[in-house]
Coordinates of C-alpha atoms and ligand atoms in Angstrom, one line a residue:
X1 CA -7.3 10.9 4.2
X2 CA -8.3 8.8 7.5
X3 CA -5.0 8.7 9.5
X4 CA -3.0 5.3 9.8
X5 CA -2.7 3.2 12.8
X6 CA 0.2 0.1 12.4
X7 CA 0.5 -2.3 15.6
X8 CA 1.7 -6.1 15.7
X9 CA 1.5 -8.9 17.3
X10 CA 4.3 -11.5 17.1
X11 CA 3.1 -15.1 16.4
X12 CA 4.2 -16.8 19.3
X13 CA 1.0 -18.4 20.1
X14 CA -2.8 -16.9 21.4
X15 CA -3.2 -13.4 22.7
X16 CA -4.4 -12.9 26.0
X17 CA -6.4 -10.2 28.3
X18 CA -2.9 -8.1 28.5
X19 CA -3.0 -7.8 24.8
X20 CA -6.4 -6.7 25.0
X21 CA -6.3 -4.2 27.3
X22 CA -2.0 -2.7 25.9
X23 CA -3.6 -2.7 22.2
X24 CA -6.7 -4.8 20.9
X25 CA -8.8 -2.5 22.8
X26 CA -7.7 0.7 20.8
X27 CA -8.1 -1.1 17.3
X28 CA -11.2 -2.4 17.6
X29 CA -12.3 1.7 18.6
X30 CA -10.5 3.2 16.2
X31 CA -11.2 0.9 12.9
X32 CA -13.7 3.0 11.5
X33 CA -11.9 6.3 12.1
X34 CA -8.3 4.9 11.0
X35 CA -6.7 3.1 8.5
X36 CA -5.7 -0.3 10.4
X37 CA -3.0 -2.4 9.7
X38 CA -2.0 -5.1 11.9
X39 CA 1.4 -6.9 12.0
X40 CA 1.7 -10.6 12.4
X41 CA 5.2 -10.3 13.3
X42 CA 6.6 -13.7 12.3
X43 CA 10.2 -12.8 12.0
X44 CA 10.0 -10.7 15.2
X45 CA 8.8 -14.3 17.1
X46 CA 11.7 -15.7 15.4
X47 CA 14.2 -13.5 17.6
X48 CA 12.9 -15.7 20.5
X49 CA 11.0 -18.5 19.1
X50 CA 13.6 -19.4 16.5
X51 CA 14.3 -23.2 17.7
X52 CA 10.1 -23.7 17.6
X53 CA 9.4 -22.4 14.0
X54 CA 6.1 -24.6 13.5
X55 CA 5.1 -22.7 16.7
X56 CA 5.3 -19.3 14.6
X57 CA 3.6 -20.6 11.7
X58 CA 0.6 -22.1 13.3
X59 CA 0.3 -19.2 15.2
X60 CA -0.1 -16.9 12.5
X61 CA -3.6 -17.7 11.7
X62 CA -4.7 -18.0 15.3
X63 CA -3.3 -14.2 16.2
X64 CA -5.4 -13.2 13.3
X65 CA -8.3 -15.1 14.0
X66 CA -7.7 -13.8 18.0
X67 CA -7.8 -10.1 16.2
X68 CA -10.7 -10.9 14.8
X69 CA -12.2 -12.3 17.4
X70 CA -11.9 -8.9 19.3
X71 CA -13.7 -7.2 17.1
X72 CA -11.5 -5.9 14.1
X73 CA -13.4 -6.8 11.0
X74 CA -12.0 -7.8 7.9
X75 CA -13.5 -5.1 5.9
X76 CA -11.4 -2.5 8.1
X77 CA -8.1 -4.2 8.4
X78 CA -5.0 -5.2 6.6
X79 CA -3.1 -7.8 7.9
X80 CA 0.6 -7.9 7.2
X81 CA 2.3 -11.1 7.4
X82 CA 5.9 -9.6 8.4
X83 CA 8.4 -12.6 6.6
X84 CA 6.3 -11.4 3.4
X85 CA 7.9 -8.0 3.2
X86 CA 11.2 -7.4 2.1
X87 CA 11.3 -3.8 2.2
X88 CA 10.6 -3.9 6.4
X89 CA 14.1 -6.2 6.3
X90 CA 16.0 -3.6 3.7
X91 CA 14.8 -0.5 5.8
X92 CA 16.1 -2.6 8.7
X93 CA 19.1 -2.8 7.7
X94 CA 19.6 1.1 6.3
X95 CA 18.2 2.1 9.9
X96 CA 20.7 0.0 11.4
X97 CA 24.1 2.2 11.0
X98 CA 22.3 4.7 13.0
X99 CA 21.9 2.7 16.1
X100 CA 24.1 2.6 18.3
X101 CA 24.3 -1.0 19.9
X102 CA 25.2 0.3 23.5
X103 CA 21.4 1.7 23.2
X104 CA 19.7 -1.4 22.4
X105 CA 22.2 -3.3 25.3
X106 CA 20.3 -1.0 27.4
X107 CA 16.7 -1.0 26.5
X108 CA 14.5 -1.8 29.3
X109 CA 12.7 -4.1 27.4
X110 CA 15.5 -6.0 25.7
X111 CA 17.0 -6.2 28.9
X112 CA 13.8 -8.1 30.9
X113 CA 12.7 -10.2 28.1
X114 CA 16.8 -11.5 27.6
X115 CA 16.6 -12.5 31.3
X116 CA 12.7 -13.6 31.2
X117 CA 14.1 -16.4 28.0
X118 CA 17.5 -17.0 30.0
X119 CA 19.1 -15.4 27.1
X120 CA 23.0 -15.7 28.5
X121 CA 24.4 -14.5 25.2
X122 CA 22.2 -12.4 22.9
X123 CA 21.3 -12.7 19.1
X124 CA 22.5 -10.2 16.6
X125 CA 18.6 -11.1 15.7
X126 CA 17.3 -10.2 19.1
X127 CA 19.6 -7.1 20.3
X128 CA 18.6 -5.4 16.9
X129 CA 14.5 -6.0 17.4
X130 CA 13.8 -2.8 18.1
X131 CA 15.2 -1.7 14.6
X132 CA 13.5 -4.1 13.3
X133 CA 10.0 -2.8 14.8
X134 CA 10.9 0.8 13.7
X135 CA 10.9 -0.7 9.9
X136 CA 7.4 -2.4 10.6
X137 CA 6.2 1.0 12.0
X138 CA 7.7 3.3 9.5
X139 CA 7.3 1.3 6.1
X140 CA 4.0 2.4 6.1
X141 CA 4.4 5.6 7.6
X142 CA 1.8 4.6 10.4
X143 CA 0.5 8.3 12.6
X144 CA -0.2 6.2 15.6
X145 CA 0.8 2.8 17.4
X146 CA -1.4 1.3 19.8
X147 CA 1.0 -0.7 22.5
X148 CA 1.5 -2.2 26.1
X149 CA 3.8 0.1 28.3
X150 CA 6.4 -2.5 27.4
X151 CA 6.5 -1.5 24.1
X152 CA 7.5 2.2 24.8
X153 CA 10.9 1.9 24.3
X154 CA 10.9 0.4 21.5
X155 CA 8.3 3.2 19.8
X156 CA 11.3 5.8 21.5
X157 CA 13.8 3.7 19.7
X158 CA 12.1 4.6 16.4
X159 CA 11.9 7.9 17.1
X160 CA 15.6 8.7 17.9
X161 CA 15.4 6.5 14.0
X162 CA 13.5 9.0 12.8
X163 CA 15.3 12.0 14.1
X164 CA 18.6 10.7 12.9
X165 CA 17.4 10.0 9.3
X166 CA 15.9 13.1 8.6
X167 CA 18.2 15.0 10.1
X168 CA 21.1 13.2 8.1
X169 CA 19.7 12.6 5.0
X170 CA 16.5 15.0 4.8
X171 CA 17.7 18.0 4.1
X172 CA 15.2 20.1 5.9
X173 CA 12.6 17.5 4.8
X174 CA 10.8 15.2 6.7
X175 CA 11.3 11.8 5.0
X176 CA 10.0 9.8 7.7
X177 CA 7.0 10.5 10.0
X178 CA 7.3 10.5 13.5
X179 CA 4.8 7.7 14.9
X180 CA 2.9 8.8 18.0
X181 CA 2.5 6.2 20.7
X182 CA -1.1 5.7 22.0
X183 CA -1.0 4.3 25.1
X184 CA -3.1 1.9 27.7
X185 CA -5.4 3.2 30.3
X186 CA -5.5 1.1 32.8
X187 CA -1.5 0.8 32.5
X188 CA 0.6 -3.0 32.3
X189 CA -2.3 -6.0 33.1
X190 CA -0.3 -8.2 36.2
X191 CA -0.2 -12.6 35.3
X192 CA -2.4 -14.1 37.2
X193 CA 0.4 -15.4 39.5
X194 CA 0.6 -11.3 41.0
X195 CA 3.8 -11.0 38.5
X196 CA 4.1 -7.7 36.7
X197 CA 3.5 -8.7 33.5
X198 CA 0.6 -11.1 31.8
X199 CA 3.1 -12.9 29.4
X200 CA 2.7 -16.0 27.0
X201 CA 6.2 -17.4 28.0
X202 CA 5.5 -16.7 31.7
X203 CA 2.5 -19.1 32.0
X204 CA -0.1 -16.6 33.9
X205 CA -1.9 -15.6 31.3
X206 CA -6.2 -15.7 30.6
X207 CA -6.3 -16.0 26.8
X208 CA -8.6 -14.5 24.9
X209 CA -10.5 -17.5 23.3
X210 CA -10.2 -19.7 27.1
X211 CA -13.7 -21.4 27.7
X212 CA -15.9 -20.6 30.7
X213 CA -14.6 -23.3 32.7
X214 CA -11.1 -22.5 32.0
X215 CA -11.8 -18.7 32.5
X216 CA -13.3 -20.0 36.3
X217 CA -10.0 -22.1 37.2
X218 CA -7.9 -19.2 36.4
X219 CA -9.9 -16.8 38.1
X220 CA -10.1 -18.5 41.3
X221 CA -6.2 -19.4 41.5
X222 CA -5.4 -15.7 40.9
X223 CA -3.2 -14.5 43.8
X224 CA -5.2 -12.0 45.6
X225 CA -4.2 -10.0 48.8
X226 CA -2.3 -12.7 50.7
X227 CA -2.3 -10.7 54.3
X228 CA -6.2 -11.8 54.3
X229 CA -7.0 -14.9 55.5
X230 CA -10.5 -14.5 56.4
X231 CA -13.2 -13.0 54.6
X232 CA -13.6 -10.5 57.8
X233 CA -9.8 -9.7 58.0
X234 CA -9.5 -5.8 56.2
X235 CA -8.1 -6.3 52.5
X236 CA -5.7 -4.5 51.2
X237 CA -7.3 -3.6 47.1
X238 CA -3.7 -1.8 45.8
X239 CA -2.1 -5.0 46.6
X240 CA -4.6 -7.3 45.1
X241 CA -3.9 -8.4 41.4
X242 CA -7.7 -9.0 41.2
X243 CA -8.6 -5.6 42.4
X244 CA -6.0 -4.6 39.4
X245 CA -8.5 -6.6 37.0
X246 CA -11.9 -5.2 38.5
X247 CA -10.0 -1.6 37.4
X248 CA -9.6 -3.1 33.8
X249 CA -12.6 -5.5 33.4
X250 CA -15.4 -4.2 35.8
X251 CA -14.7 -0.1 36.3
X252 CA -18.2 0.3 36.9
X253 CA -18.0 -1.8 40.9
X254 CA -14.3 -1.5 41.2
X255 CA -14.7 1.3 43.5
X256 CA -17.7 -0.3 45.8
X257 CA -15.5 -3.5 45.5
X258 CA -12.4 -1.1 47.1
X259 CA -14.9 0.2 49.5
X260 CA -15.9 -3.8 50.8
X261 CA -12.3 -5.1 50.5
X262 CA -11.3 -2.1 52.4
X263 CA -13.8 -2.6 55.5
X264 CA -13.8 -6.2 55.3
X265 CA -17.5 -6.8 53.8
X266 CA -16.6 -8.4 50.9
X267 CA -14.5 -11.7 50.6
X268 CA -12.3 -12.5 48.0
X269 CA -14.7 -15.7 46.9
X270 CA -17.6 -13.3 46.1
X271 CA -15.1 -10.7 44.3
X272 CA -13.9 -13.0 41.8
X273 CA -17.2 -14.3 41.0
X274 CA -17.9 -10.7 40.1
X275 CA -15.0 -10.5 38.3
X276 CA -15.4 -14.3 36.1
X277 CA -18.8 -12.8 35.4
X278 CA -17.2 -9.8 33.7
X279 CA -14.8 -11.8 32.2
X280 CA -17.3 -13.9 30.5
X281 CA -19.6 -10.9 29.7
X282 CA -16.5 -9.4 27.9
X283 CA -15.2 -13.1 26.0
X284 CA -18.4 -14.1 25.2
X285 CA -19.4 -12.6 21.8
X286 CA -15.4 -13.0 21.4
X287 CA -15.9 -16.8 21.7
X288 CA -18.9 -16.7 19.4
X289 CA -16.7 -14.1 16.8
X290 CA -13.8 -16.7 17.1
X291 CA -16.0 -19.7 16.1
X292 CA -17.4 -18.1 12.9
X293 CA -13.9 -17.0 11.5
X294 CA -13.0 -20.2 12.3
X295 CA -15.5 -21.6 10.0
X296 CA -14.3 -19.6 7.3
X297 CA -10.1 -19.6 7.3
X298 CA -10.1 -19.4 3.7
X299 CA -11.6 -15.4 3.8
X300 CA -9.1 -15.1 6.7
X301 CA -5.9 -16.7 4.4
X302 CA -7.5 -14.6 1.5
X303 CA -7.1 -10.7 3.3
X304 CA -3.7 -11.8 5.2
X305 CA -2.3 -12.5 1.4
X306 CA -4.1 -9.2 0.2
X307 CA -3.2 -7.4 3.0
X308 CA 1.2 -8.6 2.6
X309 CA 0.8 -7.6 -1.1
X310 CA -0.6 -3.9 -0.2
X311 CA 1.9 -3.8 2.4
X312 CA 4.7 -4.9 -0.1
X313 CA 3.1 -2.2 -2.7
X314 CA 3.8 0.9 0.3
X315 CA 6.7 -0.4 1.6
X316 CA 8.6 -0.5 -1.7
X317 CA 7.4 3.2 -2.2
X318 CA 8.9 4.3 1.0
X319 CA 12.0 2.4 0.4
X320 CA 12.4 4.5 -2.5
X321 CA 12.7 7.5 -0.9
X322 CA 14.6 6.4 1.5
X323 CA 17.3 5.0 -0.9
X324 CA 16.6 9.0 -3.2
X325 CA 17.1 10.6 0.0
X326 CA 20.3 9.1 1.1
X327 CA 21.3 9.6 -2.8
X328 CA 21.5 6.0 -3.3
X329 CA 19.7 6.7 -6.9
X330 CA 21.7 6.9 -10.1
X331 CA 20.5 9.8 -12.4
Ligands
LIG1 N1 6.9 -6.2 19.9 C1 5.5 -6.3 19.9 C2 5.1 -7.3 21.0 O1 5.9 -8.0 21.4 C3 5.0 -6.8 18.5 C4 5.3 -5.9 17.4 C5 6.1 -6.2 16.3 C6 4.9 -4.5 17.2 N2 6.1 -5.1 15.4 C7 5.4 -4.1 15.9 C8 4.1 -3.7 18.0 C9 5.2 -2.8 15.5 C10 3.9 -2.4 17.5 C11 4.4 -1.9 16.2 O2 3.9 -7.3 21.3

């Protein structure tokens, strides 16, 4: 039996170079080798999104379409759209008594994204994501989650789930399975505006179907190294959001690129040409991917209906023992 990767996306519009690099990356490796299953997490993007539904539902096509595009093919993947689940809201809500709401008050994550939205008061909805994301990992009793660094305490979050439950109610049994994060190289992608995080609601992001021209703009109004005024004047590369990109995007010249920055013999005009070239080397067939699945939505509607009803099919099994284990079953 291949082991089982689950990761999601929530449909809060396209994905973006951060995505690629936190998780889209690992997928598209691991297809073959893994059972794939990738969540479009509509009712997750409703915890932040939830005054801009149509938002959410156009964008559950396009995050597939952006998967896709990356180089998951259909043949390899189930998609899951999450509203068309009950058992990931039922196992929500069992997991629920055993979090303690203090803990999800201070989640790191939770806690940046409240004050990234201007959250003054925060949702029953949105304090209890993280529950939420342990029932879209755990349904399917998934081995291994590809994810940003920002995502880490929510994959801790289900473990302390996972703990709790089969310690309460296994019986010396593991019920659930403890999910194993697999984690970036290259660490959290900056925006393009030198913030620490590329982000859809914070406006720096490259997305992953942006045209050549688009691609350019954004490349060339990346903040760079901003003691260096002249091309001559020594650079500073660990300071450099587009040296952080070069690491990601161009590892072959990132460290002759150091080198030049370093010593002054390299300006930050002929960097980020080398760095749009990447770029385009790395979107183009992505473009050209995008395009053809975009010719045919209809195969794309088809597996995302397939792929909810397969998802339905496991996650009523492991609600079942769930509900046997905490002795919820009559006779
Ligand atoms: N929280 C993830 C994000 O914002 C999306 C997500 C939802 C997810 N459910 C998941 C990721 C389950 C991994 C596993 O990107």
């Amino acid at each position: 039996m291949k082991r089982r990767i689950l990761t999601g996306d929530r449909t809060t519009g396209r994905l973006h170079l951060g995505h690629y690099v936190g998780s889209l990356q690992y997928r598209v490796d691991l297809q073959e080798s893994h059972e794939t299953f990738v969540l479009l997490a509509d009712v997750q993007a409703l915890t932040t999104h939830f005054e801009n539904p149509a938002l959410i539902g156009q964008s559950i096509l396009e995050v597939a379409l952006d998967n896709l595009a990356a180089g998951l093919k259909l043949e390899n993947v189930c998609f899951v759209q999450q509203s068309r689940v009950p058992a990931i809201a039922e196992l929500t809500v069992f997991f629920s008594m055993l979090v303690p709401v203090n803990v999800l008050r201070h989640n790191p994550t939770i806690k940046t994204e409240a004050k990234q939205y201007g959250f003054e008061e925060l949702s029953y909805g949105f304090l209890g994501y993280p529950v939420s994301q342990a029932a879209d990992i755990l349904f399917c009793q998934a081995d291994l989650v590809p994810v940003g660094e920002d995502q880490l305490p929510h994959l801790e979050q289900a473990h302390r789930i996972v703990r709790r439950f089969n310690e309460l109610y296994g019986g010396g049994r593991e019920i659930l399975k403890r999910p194993e994060a697999l984690r970036s190289r290259v660490g959290r992608l900056p925006g393009l505006d030198g913030s620490s995080k590329m982000g859809k609601s914070l406006g720096n992001a490259l997305y992953l179907n942006d045209d050549a021209k688009t691609v350019h703009e954004k490349v060339f109004s990346a903040v760079t190294d901003y003691h260096r005024i002249s091309s001559r004047d020594l650079g500073h590369p660990q300071l450099c959001t587009v040296y952080r990109y070069q690491t990601a995007f161009n590892p072959e010249e990132a460290e002759d690129i150091c080198q030049r920055c370093r010593t002054g013999t390299i300006g930050c005009v002929a960097c980020k040409r080398r760095l749009e070239q990447k770029l385009n080397e790395l979107l183009d067939p992505m473009r050209a991917r995008r395009a053809a699945y975009a010719q045919r939505k209809d195969l794309v509607l088809q597996a995302i209906d397939e792929g909810s009803r397969k998802a339905c099919r496991l996650g009523e099994e492991t609600l079942e023992q769930v509900k046997e284990a905490m002795g919820l079953r009559l006779g």
